[in-house]
XYZ file of C-alpha atoms in Angstrom:
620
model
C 0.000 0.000 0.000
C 2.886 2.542 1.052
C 4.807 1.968 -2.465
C 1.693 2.733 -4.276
C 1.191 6.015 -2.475
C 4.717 6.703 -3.236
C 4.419 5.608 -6.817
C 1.616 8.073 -7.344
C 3.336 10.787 -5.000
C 6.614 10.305 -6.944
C 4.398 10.823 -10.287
C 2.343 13.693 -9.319
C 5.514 15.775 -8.349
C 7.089 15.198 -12.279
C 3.776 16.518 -13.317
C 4.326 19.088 -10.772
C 8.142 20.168 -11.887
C 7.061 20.631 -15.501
C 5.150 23.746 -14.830
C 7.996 25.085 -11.810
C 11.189 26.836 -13.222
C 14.104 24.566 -12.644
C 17.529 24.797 -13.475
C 20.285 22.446 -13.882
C 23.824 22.143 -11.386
C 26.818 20.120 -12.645
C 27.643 17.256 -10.169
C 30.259 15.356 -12.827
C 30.929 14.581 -16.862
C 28.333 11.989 -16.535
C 25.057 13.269 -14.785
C 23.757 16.519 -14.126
C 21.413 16.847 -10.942
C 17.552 18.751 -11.165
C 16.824 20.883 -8.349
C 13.647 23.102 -7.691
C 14.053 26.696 -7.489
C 10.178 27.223 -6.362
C 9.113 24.291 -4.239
C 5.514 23.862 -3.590
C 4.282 22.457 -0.368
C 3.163 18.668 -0.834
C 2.543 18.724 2.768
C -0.885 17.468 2.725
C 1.026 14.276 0.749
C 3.103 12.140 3.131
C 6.396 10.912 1.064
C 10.094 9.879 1.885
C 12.818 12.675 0.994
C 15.984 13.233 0.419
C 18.616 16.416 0.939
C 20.879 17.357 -1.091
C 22.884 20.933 -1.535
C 21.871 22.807 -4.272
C 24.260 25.273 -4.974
C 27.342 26.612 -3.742
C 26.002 28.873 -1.089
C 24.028 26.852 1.657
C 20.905 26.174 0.042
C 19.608 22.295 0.553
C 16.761 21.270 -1.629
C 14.837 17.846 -1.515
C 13.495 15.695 -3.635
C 11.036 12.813 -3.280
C 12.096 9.243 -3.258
C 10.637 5.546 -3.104
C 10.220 3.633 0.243
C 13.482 3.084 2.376
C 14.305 -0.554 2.115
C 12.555 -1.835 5.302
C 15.072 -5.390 4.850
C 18.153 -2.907 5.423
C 16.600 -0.033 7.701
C 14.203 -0.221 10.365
C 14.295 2.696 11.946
C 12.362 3.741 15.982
C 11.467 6.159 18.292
C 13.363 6.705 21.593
C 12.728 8.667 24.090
C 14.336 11.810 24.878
C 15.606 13.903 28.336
C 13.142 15.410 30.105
C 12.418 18.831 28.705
C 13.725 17.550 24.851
C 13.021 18.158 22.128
C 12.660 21.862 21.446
C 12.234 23.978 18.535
C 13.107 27.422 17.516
C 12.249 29.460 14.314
C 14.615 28.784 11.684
C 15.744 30.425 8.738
C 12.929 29.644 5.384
C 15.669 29.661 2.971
C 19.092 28.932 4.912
C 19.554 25.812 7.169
C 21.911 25.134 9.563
C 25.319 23.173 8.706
C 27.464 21.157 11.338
C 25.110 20.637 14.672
C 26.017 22.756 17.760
C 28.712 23.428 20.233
C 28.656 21.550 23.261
C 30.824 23.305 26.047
C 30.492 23.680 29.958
C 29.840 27.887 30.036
C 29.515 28.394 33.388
C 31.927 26.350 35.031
C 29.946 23.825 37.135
C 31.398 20.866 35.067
C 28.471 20.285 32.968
C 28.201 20.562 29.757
C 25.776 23.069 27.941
C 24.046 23.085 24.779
C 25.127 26.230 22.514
C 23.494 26.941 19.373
C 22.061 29.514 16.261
C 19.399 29.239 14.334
C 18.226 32.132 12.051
C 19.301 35.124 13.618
C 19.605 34.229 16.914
C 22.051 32.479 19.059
C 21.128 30.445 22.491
C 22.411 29.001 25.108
C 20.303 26.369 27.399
C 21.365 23.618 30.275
C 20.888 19.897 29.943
C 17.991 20.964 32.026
C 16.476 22.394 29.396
C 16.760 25.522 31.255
C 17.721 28.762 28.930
C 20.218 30.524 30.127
C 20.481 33.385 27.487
C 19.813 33.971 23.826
C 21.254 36.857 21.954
C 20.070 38.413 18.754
C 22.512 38.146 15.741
C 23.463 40.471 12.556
C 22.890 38.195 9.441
C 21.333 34.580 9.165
C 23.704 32.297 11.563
C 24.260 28.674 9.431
C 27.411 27.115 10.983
C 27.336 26.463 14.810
C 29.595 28.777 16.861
C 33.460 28.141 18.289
C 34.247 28.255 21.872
C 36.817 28.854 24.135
C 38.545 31.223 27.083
C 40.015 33.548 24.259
C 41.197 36.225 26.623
C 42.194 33.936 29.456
C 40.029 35.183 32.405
C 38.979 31.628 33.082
C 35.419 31.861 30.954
C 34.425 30.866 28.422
C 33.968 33.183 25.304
C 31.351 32.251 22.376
C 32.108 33.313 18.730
C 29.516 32.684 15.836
C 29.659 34.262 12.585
C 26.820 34.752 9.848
C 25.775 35.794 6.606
C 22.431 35.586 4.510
C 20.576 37.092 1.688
C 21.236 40.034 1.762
C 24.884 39.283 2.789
C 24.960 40.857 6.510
C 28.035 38.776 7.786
C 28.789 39.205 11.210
C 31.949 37.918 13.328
C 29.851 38.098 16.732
C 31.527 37.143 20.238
C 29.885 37.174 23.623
C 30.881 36.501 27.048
C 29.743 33.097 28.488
C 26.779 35.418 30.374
C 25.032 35.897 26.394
C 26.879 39.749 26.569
C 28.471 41.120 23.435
C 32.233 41.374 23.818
C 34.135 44.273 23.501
C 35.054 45.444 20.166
C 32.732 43.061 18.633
C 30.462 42.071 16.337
C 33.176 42.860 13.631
C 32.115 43.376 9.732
C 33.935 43.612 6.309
C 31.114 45.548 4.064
C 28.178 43.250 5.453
C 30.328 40.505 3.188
C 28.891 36.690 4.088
C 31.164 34.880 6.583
C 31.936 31.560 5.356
C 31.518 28.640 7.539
C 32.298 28.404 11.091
C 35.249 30.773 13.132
C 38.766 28.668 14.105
C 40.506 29.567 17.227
C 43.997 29.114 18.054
C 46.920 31.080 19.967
C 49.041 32.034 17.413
C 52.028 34.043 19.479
C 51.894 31.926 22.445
C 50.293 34.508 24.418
C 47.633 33.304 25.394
C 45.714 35.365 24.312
C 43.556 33.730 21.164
C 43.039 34.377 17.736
C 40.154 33.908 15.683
C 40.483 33.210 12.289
C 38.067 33.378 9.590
C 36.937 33.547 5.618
C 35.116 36.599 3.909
C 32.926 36.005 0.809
C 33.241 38.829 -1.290
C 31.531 37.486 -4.311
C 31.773 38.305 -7.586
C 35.496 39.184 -6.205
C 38.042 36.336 -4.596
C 37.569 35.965 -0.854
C 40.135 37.154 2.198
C 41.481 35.132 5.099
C 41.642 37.007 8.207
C 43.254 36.630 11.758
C 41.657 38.823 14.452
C 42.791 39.122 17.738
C 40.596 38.884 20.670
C 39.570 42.569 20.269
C 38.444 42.621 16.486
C 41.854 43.864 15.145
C 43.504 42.665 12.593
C 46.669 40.182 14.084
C 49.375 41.814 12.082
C 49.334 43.889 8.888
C 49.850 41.075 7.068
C 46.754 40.018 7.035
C 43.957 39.664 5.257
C 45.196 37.364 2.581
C 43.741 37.308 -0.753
C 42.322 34.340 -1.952
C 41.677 33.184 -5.908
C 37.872 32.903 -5.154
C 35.145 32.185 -2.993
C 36.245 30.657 0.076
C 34.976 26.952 0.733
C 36.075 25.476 4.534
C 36.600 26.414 7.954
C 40.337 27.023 8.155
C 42.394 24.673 9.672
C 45.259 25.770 12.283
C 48.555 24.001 13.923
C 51.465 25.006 15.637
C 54.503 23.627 17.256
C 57.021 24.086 20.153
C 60.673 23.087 20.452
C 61.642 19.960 21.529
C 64.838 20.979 22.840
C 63.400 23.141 25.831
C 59.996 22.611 27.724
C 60.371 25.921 28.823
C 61.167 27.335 25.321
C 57.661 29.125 24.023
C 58.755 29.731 20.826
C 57.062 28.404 17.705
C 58.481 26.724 15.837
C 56.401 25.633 12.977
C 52.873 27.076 12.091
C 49.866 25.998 9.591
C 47.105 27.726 8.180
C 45.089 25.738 5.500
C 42.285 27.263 3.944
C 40.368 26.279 0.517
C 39.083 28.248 -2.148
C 36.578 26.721 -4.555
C 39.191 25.093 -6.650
C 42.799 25.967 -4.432
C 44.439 24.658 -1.599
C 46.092 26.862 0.427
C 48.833 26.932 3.008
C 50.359 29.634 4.889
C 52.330 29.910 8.143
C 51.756 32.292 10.852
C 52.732 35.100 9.359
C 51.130 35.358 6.566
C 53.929 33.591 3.769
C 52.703 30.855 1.461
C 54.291 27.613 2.355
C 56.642 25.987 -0.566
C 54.452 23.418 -2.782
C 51.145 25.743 -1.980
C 48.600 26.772 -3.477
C 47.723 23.463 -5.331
C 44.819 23.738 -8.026
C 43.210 20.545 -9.542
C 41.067 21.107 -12.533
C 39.182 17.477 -12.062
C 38.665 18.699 -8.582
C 36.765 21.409 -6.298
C 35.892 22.507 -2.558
C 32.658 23.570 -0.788
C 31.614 22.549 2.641
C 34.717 19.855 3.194
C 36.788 21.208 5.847
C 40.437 19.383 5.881
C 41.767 18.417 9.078
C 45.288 18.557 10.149
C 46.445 15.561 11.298
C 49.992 15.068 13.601
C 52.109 12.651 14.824
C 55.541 11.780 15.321
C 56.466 15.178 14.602
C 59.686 16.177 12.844
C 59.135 19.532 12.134
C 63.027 19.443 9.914
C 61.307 17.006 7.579
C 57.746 17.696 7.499
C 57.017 14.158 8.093
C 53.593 13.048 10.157
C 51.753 16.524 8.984
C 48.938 15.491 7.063
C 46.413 17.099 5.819
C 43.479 15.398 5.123
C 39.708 16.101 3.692
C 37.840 15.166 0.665
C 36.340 17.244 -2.869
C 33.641 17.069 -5.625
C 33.886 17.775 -9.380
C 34.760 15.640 -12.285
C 37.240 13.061 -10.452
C 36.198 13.627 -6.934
C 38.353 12.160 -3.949
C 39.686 11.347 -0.843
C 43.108 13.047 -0.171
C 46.091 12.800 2.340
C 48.638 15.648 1.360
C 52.166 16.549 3.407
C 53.280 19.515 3.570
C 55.387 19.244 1.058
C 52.071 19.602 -0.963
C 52.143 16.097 -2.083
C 49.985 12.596 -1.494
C 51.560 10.873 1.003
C 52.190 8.025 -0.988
C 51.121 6.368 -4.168
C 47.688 4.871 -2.488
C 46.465 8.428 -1.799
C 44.307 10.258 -3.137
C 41.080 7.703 -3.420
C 38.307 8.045 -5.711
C 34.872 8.782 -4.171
C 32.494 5.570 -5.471
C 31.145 6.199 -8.916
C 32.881 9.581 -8.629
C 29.786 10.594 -6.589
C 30.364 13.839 -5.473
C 30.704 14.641 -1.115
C 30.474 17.514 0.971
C 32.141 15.522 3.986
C 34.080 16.846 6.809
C 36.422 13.926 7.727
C 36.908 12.014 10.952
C 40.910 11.233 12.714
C 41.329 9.067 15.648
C 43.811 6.566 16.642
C 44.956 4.777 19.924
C 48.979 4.848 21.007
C 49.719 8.041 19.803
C 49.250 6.801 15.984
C 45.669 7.579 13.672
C 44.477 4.595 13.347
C 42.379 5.324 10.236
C 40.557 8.207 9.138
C 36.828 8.717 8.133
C 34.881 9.895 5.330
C 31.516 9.553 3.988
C 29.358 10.156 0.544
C 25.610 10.153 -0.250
C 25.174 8.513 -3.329
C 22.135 6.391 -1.587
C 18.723 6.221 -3.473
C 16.704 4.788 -0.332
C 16.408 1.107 -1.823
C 20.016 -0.018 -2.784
C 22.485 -0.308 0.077
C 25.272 1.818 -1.530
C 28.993 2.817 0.209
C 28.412 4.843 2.301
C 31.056 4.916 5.558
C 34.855 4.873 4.266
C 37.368 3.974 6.386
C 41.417 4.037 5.594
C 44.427 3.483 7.051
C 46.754 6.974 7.334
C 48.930 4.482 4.333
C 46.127 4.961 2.189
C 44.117 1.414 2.017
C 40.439 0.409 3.235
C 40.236 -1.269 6.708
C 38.796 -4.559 6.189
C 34.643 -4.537 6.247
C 34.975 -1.308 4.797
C 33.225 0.698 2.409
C 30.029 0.492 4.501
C 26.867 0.520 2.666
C 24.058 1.819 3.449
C 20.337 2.902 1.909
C 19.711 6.429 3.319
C 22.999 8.262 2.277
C 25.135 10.413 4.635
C 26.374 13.940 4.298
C 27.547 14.929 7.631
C 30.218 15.103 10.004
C 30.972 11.947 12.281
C 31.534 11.658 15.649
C 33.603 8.541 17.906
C 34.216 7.522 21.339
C 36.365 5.295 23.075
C 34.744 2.998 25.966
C 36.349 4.336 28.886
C 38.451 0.944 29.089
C 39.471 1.901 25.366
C 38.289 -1.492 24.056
C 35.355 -0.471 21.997
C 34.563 2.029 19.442
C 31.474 4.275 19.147
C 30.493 6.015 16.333
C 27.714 8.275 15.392
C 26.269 9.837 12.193
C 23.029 11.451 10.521
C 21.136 10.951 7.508
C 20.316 12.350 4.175
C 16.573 10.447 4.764
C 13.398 11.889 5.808
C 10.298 9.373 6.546
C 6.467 9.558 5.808
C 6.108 11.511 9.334
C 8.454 13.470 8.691
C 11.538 12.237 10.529
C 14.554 11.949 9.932
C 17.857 9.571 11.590
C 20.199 9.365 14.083
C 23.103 6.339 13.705
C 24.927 4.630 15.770
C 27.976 1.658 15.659
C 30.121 -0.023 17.836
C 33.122 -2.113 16.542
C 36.385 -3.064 17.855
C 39.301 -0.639 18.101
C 40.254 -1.757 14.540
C 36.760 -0.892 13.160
C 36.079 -4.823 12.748
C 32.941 -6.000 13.720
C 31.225 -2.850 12.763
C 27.415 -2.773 13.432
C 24.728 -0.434 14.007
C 23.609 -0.890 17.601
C 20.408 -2.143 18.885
C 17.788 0.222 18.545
C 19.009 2.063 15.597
C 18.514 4.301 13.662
C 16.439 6.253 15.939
C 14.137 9.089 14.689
C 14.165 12.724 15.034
C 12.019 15.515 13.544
C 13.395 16.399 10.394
C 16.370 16.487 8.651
C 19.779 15.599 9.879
C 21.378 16.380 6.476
C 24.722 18.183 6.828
C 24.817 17.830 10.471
C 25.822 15.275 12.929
C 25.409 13.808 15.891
C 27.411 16.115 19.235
C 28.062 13.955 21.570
C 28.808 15.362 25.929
C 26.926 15.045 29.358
C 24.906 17.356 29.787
C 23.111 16.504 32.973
C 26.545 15.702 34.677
C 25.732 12.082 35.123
C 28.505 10.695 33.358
C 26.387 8.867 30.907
C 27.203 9.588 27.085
C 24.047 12.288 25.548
C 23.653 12.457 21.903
C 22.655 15.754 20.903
C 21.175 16.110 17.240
C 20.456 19.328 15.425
C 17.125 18.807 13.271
C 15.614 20.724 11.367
C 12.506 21.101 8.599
C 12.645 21.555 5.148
C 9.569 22.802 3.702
C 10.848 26.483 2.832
C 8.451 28.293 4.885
C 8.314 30.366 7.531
C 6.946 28.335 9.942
C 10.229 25.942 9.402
C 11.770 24.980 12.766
C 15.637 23.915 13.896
C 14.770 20.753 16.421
C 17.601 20.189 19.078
C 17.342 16.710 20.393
C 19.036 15.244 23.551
C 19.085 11.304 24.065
C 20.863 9.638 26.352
C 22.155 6.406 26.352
C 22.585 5.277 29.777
C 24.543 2.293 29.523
C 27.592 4.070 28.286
C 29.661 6.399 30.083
C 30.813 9.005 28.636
C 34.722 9.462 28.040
C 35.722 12.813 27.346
C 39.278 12.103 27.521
C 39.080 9.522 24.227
C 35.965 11.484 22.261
C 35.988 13.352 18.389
C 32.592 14.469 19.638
C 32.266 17.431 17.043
C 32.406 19.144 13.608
C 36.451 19.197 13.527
C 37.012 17.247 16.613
C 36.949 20.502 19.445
C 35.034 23.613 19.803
C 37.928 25.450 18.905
C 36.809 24.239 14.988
C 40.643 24.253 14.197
C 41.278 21.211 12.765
C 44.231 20.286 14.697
C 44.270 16.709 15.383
C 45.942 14.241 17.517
C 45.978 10.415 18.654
C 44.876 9.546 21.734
C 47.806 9.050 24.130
C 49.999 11.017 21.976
C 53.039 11.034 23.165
C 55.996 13.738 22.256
C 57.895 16.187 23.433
C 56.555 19.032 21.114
C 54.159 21.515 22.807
C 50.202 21.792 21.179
C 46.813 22.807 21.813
C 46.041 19.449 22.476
C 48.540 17.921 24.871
C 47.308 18.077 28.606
C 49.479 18.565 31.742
C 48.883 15.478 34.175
C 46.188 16.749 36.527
C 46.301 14.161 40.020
C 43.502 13.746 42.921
C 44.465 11.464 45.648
C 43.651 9.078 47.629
C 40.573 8.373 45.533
C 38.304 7.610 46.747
C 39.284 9.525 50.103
C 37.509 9.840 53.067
C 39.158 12.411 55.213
C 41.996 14.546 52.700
C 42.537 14.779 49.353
C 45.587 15.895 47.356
C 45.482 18.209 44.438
C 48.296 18.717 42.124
C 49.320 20.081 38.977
C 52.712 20.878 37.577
C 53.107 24.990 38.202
C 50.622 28.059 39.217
C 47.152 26.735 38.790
C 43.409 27.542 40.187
C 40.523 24.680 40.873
C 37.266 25.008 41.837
C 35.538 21.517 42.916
C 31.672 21.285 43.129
C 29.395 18.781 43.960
C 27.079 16.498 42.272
C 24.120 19.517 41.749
C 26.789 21.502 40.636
C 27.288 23.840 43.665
C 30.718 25.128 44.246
C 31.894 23.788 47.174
C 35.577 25.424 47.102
C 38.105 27.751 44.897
C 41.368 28.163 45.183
C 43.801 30.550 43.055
C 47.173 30.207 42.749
C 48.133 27.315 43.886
C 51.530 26.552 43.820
C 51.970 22.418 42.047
C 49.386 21.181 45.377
C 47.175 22.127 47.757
C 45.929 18.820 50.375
C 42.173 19.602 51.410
C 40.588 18.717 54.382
C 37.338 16.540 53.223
C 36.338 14.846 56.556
C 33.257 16.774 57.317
C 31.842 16.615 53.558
C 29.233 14.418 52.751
C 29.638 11.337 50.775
C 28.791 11.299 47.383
C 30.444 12.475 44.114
C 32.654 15.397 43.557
C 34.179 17.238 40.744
C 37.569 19.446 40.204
C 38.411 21.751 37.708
C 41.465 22.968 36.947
C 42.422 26.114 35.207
C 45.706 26.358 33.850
C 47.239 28.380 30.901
C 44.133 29.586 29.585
C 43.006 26.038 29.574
C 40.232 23.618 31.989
C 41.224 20.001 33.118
C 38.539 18.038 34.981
C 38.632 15.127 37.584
C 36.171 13.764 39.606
C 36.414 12.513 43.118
C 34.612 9.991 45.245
C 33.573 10.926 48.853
C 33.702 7.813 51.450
């Protein structure tokens, strides 16, 4: 009965197109892809969907398709958090890219949910408790960066925008929802292309924030602001050959020679155009080898990561940069920075040269990447098709892999290590949306190799509407220590009564593990692209290498000792998330008397070099 409704729904909409203006979008030398310009509402018809982008500049159209293939999908519902779901107004023409940011704003060591849609930005508890929203210049489509970018201990919020009309905006608030000095920041109302990176470029910690003006019909600029909305040096903005395409990526180095040496040593911006690569270090210079310009090749959406290990900053060796393209040939790529594949297995083609948007996935055990991550759509709802692609940093599928599925994938993909690091989790969207209108959340476990990959029980689960072009965030946001998926949704119908969805389910027979987690679009909420193993370790200095943090005897029952190497401040609160204690300054330890406390569960934070370390105690 369903396929016949679909057959006639499926009918009725050709009949529909021919009287609609359409217009054609070239997707490779084979096959060209119809889109609708003017969509009318079949909402009154129910019908399976699927996204797709539709031009160059954020649009997503849809486009009906038969029933999902029951015999490879079943899909259910699942309960949510109390107080989840909840919508917000979104944006008729412009939906939102990349999910949300997932950060602990006001230092009770919990995360919050932080998120735009339209032109507004919000910021609510696990709770489901709002703690501000702010209202934003320009149509907000990316989800915002976060960090402590003028080392006061809080957290700082930056989002950026743009829209039809361009109004692009480079907005940064306080973690209180207050705009920040000297911001928003604007370069003739031009559109600000996908989301802000942050990174400390000098070593002072003090942080940068570096991001991509569309100046269409002209080339787009790269800029690096400080912390105050000036420009980092007069060497910036750099010109690019055209429209910029990715979130730039950013890495720097230390010596090895001398902990206590704070120079840099080695630095690495990478930033796309439409058809370029390009790489610059921190002062502005093109790096030998760059820019590199395919013809069979081109860039929207697919923001490279920057993959390190076993540094030898002399050689270059162990900096990769990684990512994936569309047009004619389109492909998988590991580069150096030398500008070249890392070897004769890279780059690898995309199946049937179907074109992908994706924003790849780097994690590895040991202090080596294991294998890296990509995904394609390609899926036409009946025909499992590959899907999942998983490679060794050498260049060659992991065994099991591609992995094929019916309802396509265009999103970013998130992993976590168990917290006894002996199974894999990973998570993903959809490009699908059912006959009620949902669409669906993924989820895997496999071994630390990736073998034995399979969706777990009681997936896919749905949402409302679309997960196309977003992803799953994963945190713990009600402090429980259980893992929480949280899914941006949103509708599709081009109206204004279109909603962004943000769901929150928990599953709470996995605990979450922070420590071993890609749990975002680009790994961290500082969106930079600078990735490491787990465990790495070297003796070079980065963003992402933690000082040892220590709590002991634990669990303790009348002291505890806190230490950390140097001046440091920690806060510890209890299990509602009531501060219990700061101290500032501490000199390396501090032993606390914990007799007369309560039993129960505790937790410490840390501050340290513009940076937060967390720990959690146990109370006899």
């Amino acid at each position: 009965m369903y396929k016949y409704i679909a057959f006639l729904l499926i009918l009725y909409t050709q009949l529909k197109l021919k009287s609609l203006k359409i217009m054609r979008i070239k997707t490779n030398k084979k096959s060209s892809l119809i889109f609708v310009i003017v969509i009318f509402n079949l909402s009154c018809f129910a019908q399976y969907q699927r996204a797709f982008i539709s031009n160059e500049f954020g649009k997503i159209g849809t486009e009906p398709v038969v029933l999902l293939n029951t015999d490879n999908f079943k899909s259910q519902s699942k309960d949510q958090l109390t107080s989840w779901p909840k919508a917000f107004a979104s944006n008729p023409s412009f939906k939102n890219m990349r999910g949300v940011c997932i950060q602990d704003i006001n230092n009770d060591n919990i995360d919050d949910i932080i998120f735009a849609a339209n032109s507004k930005i919000y910021a609510y508890s696990g709770t489901g408790e709002k703690y501000w929203e702010s209202v934003l210049t320009g149509t907000a489509i990316y989800p915002p960066s976060a960090a402590d970018i003028n080392d006061d201990g809080f957290i700082e919020i930056v989002q950026v925008t743009g829209g039809s009309p361009a109004n692009g905006r480079i907005h940064v608030f306080d973690h209180n929802g207050n705009t920040f000095p000297g911001w928003p920041v604007n370069f003739d109302n031009h559109w600000i292309i996908c989301a802000p990176a942050i990174a400390d470029l000098n070593n002072d910690k003090q942080l940068e924030i570096i991001i991509a003006e569309r100046m269409s019909p002209n080339p787009g600029r790269l800029h690096v602001l400080k912390n105050n909305g000036t420009s980092y040096s007069e060497n910036f903005p750099l010109t690019l050959d055209g429209t910029p395409a990715v979130t730039p990526s950013v890495a720097y180095f230390h010596s090895n020679e001398d902990p206590n040496d704070s120079r840099i040593i080695d630095s690495l911006i990478v930033m796309c155009s439409t058809s370029t690569i390009f790489a610059y270090d921190f002062n502005g210079n093109l790096i030998n080898g760059f820019p590199i310009m395919n013809e069979n090749t081109g860039f929207s959406y697919q923001s490279p990561l920057i993959c390190v290990e076993n540094l030898n900053p002399e050689t270059n060796e162990d900096i990769r940069i990684i990512g994936a393209t569309h047009g004619n040939f389109p492909e998988y790529y590991a580069i150096n920075k030398n500008s070249e594949y890392v070897n004769e297995n890279w780059p690898k083609p995309t199946a049937d040269n179907s074109w992908t948007y994706n924003a790849p996935t780097a994690i590895g055990l040991n202090g080596t990447f294991d294998f890296y991550l990509f995904s394609q759509p390609g899926a036409n709802s009946t025909d499992p098709y590959p899907t999942i692609h998983a490679f060794s940093p050498e260049g060659n599928y992991i065994d099991g892999f591609p992995y094929e599925r019916v309802d396509g994938l265009e999103g970013f993909i998130t992993a976590m290590y168990s917290t006894d690091l002996s199974v894999l989790y990973i998570f993903t969207g959809s490009n699908m949306k059912d006959l009620d209108g949902n669409g669906y959340i993924h989820a895997y476990t496999a071994n630390t190799d990736l073998s034995n990959f399979t969706e777990m029980q009681g997936f896919p689960i749905q949402v409302q509407g679309f997960t196309f072009m977003n992803g799953i965030n994963l945190g713990d946001i009600n402090g429980n220590g259980k893992l929480d998926l949280i899914a941006l949704s949103y509708d599709l119908d081009m109206v204004s009564t279109d909603s962004v969805h943000i769901n929150v389910i928990e599953l709470s027979d996995i605990d979450f593990n922070p420590d071993y987690c890609f749990g975002t679009y680009k790994g961290s909420n500082l969106r930079n692209g600078f990735t490491l193993p787990f465990d790495f370790d070297t003796k070079y200095n980065s963003n992402r290498i933690e000082p040892t943090t220590n709590t002991f005897p634990n669990p303790c029952s009348d002291f505890i000792n806190i230490e950390l190497t140097g001046k440091f401040n920690f806060q510890i609160f209890d299990i509602d998330g009531k501060l219990i204690i700061e101290k500032l300054n501490v000199d390396n330890s501090f032993v606390l008397d914990v007799s007369k406390w309560s039993k129960g569960i505790y937790f410490v934070r840390f501050a340290k070099d513009n940076k937060n370390y967390n720990s959690k105690v146990i109370k006899m």
